[in-house]
Coordinates of C-alpha atoms in Angstrom, one line a residue:
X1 CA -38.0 23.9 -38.9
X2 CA -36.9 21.0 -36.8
X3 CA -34.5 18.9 -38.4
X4 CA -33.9 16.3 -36.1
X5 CA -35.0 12.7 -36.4
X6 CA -37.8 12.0 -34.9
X7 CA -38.0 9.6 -31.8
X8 CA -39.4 6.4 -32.0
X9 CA -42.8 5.8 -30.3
X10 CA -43.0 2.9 -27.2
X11 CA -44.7 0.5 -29.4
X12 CA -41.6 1.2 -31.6
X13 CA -39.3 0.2 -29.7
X14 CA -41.4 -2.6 -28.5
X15 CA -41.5 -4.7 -31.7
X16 CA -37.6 -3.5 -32.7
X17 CA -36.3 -4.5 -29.0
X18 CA -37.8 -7.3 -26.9
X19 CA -39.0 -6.4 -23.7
X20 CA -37.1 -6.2 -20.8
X21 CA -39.1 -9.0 -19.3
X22 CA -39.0 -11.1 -21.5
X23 CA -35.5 -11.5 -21.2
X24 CA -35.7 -11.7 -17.8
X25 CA -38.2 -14.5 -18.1
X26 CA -35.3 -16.4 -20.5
X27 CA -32.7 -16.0 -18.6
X28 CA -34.6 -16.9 -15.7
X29 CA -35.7 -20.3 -17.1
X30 CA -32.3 -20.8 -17.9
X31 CA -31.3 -20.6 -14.2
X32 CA -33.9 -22.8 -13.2
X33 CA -32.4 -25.4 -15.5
X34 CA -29.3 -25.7 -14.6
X35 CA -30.1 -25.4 -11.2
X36 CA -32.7 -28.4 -11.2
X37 CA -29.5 -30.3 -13.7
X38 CA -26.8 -29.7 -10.9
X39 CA -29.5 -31.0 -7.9
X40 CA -30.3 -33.6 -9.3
X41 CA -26.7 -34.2 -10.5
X42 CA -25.3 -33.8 -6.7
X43 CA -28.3 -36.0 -5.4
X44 CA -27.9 -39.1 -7.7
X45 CA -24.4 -38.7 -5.9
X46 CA -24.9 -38.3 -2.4
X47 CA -27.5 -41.5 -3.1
X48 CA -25.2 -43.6 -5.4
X49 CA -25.6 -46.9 -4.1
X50 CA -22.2 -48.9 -2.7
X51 CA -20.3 -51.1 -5.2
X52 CA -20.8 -54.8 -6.0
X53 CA -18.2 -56.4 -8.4
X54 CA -21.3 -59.0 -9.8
X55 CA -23.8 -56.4 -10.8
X56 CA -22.0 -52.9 -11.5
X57 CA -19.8 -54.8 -14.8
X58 CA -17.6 -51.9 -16.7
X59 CA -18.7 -50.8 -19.6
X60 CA -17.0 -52.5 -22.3
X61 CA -16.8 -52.9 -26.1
X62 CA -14.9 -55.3 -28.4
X63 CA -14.2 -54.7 -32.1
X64 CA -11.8 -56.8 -34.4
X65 CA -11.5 -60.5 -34.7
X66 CA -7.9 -61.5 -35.3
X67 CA -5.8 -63.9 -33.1
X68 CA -3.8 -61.1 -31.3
X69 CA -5.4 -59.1 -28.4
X70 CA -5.3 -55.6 -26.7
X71 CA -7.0 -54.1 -23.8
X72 CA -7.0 -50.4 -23.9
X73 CA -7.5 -48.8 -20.4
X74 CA -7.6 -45.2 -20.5
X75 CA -6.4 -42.1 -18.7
X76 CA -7.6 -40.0 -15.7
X77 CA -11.2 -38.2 -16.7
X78 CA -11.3 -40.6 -19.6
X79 CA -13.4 -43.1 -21.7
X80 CA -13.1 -45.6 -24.2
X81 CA -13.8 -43.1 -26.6
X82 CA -10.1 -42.2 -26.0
X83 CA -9.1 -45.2 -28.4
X84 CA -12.3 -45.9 -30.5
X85 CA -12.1 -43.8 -33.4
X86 CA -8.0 -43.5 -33.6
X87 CA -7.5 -47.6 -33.5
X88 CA -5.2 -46.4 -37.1
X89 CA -6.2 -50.2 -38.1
X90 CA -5.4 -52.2 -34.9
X91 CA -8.8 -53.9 -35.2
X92 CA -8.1 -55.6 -38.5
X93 CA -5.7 -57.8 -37.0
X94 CA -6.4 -57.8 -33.1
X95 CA -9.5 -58.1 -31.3
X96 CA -9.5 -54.9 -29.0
X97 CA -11.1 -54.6 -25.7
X98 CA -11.9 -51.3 -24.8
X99 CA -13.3 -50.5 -21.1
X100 CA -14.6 -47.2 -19.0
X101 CA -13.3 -47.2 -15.5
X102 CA -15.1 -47.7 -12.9
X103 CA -16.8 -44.4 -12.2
X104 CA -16.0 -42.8 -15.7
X105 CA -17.7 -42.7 -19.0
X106 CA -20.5 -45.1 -19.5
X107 CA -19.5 -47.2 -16.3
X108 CA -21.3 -47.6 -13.1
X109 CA -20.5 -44.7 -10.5
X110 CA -21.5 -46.0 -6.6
X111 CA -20.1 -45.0 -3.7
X112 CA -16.9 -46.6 -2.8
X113 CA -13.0 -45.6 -2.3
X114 CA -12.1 -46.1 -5.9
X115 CA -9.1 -47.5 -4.8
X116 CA -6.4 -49.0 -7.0
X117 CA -6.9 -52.7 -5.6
X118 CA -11.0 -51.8 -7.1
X119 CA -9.6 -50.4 -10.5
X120 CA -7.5 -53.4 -11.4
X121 CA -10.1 -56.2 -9.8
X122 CA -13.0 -54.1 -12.0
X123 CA -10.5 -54.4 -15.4
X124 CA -9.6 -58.3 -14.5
X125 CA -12.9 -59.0 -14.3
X126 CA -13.9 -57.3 -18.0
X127 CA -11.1 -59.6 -19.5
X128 CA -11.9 -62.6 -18.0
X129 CA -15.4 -62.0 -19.0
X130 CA -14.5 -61.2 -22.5
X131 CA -11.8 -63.9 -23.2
X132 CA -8.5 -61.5 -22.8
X133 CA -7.2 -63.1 -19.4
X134 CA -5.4 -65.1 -22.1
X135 CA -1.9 -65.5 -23.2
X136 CA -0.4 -63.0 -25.7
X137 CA -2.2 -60.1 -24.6
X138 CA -0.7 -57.0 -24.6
X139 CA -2.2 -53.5 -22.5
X140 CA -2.3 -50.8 -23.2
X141 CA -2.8 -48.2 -20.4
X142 CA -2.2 -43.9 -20.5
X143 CA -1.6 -42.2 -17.8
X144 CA -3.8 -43.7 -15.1
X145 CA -4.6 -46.6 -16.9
X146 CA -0.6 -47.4 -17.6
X147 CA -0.6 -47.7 -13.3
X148 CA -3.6 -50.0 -13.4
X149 CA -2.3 -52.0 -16.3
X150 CA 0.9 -52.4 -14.0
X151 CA -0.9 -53.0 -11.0
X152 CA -2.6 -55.6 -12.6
X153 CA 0.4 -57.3 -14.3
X154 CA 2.0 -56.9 -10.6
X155 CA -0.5 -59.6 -9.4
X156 CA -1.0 -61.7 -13.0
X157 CA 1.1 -65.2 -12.6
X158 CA 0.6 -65.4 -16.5
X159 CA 4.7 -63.6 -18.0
X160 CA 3.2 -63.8 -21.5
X161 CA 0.6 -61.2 -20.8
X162 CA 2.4 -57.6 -21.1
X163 CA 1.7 -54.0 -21.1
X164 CA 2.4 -50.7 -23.7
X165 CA 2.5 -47.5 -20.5
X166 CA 1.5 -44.3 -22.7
X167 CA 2.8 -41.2 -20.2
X168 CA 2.9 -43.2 -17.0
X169 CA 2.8 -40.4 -14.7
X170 CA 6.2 -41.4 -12.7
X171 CA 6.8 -39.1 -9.5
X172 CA 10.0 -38.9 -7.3
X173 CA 7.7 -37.9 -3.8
X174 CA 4.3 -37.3 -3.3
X175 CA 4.8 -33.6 -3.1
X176 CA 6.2 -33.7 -6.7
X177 CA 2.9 -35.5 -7.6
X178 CA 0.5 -32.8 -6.1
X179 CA 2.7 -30.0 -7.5
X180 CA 2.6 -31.6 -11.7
X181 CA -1.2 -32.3 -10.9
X182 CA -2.1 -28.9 -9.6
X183 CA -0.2 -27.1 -12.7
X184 CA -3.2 -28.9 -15.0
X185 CA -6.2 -26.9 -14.3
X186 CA -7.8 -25.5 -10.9
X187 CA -10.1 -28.5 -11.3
X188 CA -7.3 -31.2 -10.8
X189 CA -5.7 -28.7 -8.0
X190 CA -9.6 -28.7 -6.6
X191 CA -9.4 -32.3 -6.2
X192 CA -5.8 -32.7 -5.4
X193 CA -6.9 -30.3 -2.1
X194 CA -10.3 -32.0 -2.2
X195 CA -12.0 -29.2 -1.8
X196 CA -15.1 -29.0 -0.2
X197 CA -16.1 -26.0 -2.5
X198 CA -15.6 -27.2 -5.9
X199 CA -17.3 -30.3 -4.5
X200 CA -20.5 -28.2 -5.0
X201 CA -19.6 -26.6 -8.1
X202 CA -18.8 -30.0 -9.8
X203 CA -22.6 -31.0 -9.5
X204 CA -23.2 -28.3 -12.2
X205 CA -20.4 -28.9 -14.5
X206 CA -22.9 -29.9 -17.6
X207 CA -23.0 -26.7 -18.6
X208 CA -19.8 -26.9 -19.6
X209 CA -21.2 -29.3 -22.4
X210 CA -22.6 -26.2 -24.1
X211 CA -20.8 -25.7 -27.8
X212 CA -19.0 -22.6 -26.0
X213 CA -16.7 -24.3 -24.0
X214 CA -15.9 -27.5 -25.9
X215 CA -14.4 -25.0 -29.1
X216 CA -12.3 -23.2 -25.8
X217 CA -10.4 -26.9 -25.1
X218 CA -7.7 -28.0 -27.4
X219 CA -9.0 -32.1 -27.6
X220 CA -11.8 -34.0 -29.8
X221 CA -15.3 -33.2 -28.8
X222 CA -16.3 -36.8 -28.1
X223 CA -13.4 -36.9 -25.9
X224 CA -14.0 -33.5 -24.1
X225 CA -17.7 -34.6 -23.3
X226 CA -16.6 -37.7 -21.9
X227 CA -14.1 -35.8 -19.6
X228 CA -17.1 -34.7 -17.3
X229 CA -18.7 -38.2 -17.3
X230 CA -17.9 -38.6 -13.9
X231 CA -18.8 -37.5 -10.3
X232 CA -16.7 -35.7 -7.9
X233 CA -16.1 -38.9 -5.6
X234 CA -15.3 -41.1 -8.8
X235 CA -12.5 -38.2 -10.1
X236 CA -11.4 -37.2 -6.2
X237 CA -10.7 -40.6 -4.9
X238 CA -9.2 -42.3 -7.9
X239 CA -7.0 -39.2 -7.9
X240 CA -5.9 -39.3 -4.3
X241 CA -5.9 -43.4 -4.1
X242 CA -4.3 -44.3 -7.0
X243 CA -2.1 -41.3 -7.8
X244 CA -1.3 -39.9 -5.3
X245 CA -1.2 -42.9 -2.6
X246 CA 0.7 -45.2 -4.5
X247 CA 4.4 -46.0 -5.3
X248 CA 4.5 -46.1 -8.7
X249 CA 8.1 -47.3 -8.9
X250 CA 7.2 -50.5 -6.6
X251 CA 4.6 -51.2 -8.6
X252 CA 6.8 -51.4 -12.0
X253 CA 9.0 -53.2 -10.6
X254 CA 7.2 -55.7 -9.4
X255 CA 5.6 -56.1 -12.5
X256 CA 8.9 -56.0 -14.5
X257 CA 10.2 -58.9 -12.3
X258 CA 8.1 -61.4 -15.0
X259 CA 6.6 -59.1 -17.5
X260 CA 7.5 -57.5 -20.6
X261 CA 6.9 -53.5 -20.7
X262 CA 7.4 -50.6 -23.4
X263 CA 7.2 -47.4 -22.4
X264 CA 6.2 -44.6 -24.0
X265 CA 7.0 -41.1 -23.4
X266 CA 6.3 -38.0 -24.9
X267 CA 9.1 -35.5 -24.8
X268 CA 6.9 -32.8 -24.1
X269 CA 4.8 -34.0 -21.4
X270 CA 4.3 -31.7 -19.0
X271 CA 2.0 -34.1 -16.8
X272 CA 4.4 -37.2 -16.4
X273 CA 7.8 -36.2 -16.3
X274 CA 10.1 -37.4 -19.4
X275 CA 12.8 -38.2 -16.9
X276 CA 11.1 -40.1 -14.5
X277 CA 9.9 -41.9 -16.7
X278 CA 12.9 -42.6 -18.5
X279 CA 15.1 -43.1 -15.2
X280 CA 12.7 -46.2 -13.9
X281 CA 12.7 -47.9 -17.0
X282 CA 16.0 -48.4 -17.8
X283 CA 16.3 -49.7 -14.1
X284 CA 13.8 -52.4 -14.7
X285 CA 14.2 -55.8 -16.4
X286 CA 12.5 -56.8 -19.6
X287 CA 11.6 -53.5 -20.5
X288 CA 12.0 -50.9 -23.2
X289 CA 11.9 -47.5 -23.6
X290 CA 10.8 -45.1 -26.4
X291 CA 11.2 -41.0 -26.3
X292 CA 7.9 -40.1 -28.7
X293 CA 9.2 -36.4 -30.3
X294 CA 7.1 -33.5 -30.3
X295 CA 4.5 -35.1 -28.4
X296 CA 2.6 -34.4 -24.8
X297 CA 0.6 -36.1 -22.5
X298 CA -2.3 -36.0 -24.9
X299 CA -0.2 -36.6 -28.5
X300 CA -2.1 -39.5 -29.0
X301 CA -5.2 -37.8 -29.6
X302 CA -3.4 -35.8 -32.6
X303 CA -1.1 -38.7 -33.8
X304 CA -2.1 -42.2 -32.7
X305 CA 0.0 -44.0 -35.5
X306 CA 3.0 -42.5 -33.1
X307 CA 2.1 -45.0 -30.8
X308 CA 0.7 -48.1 -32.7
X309 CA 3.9 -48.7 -34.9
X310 CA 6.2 -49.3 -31.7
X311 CA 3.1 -51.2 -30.2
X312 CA 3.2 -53.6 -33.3
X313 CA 6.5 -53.6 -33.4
X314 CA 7.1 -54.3 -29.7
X315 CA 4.4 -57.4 -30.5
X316 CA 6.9 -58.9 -32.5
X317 CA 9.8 -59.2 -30.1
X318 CA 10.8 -62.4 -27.8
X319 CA 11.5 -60.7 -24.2
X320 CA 13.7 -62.8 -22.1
X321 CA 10.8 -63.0 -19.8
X322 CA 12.3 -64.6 -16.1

């Protein structure tokens, strides 16, 4: 007698197992997609047209209508998503403008340098537009957008207008700045060493919108899919021109010369330096500094109240403003 188990027939293993080809034909059909997605990706690039301040506006929004006023620029692969759900209030009593960069988010992405001059004359032009090129208003930049907001102040004749810097990313030489930036991810080391290779590979970077990845990131998922609203010459060249190419130290204290500043700086942040940070601003007139405990470059995301209460609080002083 033969006791063992009889094996199954083709057609059983047919309807328990789907065919080898049609797997193939899924998976293939899957490769075609995100093949035809990155093309089309990289060719809307190569073909962005060149910038024009009067008909490429930032995208902007404004919620809250009291008296006082904030513009909320945000940091390097950002959006004004950043801000928009963690306000913790700050719209019941301020009217907040919150803008995309040029060449981030929802904004326009030509072809241009994306240099810091462009940044600043993109974000003066949203606030004059929108009624915040006004006295009393207070930025309020992270990271990249804390060396715009002082780039702008820098040039602004107006010493009532100030600025909150969230992590301004401080650096003693340039080679300090490449070496923090490159410690991030082999995506910011890519385009600290703009290379030519993840150039390429950024053109396909949607699939990294797939539920997968956004669980494998430690931020909120609006914010991680606005992190790859961008293009590789947006990201690249704001990197390199306004990073990497400016003197972040001149900047402050030129702004600092006849404009009130708080800095804020997470004691943890591995990104911007504490002490570099800390070092300038006690250097500077008319500004103050706050150490934020427990917190990194991205502890707003987790605990924006941290940074709101010194905000309102820094509102409320009279700076001896020369």
């Amino acid at each position: 007698m033969n006791l063992l188990p009889k094996a199954p027939t083709l057609s059983a293993r047919s309807k328990n197992h789907p065919p080898r080809r049609l797997w193939c034909i899924v998976l293939g059909g899957i490769l075609v997609i995100v093949i035809s997605m990155g093309l089309y990706r990289f060719a809307e690039e190569k073909f962005a047209p060149p910038y024009t301040a009067a008909s490429m506006p930032l995208y902007r929004e404004v919620v809250g209508t009291g008296q006082r006023k904030l513009v909320l620029i945000h940091g390097y692969l950002g959006s004004s998503r950043y801000w928009a759900s963690r306000l913790s209030g700050m719209d019941r009593d301020h009217q907040v403008l919150m803008i995309d960069l040029l060449g981030f988010g929802r904004s326009p992405k030509p072809d241009t340098d994306y240099s810091l001059t462009m940044h600043v004359e993109a974000v003066r032009q949203a606030m004059r537009e929108e009624g915040f090129l006004s006295p009393g208003t207070i930025l309020v930049g992270h990271s990249l957008g804390a060396v715009i907001a002082l780039a702008l102040l820098a040039e602004e004749p107006d010493p009532t207008i100030g600025a909150t810097l969230i992590a301004l990313p401080v650096y003693k030489t340039p080679e300090e700045a490449r070496r923090s930036l490159s410690n991030i991810s082999p995506m910011h080391q890519a385009m600290v060493n703009n290379s030519s290779v993840m150039h390429l590979l950024c053109a396909f970077m949607d699939i990294f919108r797939i539920p997968l990845f956004v669980t494998a990131f430690d931020v909120p998922s609006d914010v991680y899919h606005d992190s790859l609203s961008h293009t590789w010459t947006s990201s690249s060249r704001t990197l390199q021109s306004v990073i990497l190419k400016n003197d972040v130290n001149k900047i402050a204290r030129q702004a600092a010369a006849s404009h009130y500043l708080l800095f804020l700086q997470g004691a943890e942040d591995q990104v911007a330096p504490y002490t570099n940070s800390r070092t300038l601003a006690e250097s500077l007139p008319n500004a103050r500094f706050e150490t934020l405990k427990a917190f990194d470059h991205q502890g707003f995301l987790k605990d924006p109240d941290k940074v709101w209460r010194p905000v309102r609080i820094f509102e409320e002083l009279s700076w001896p403003v020369k």
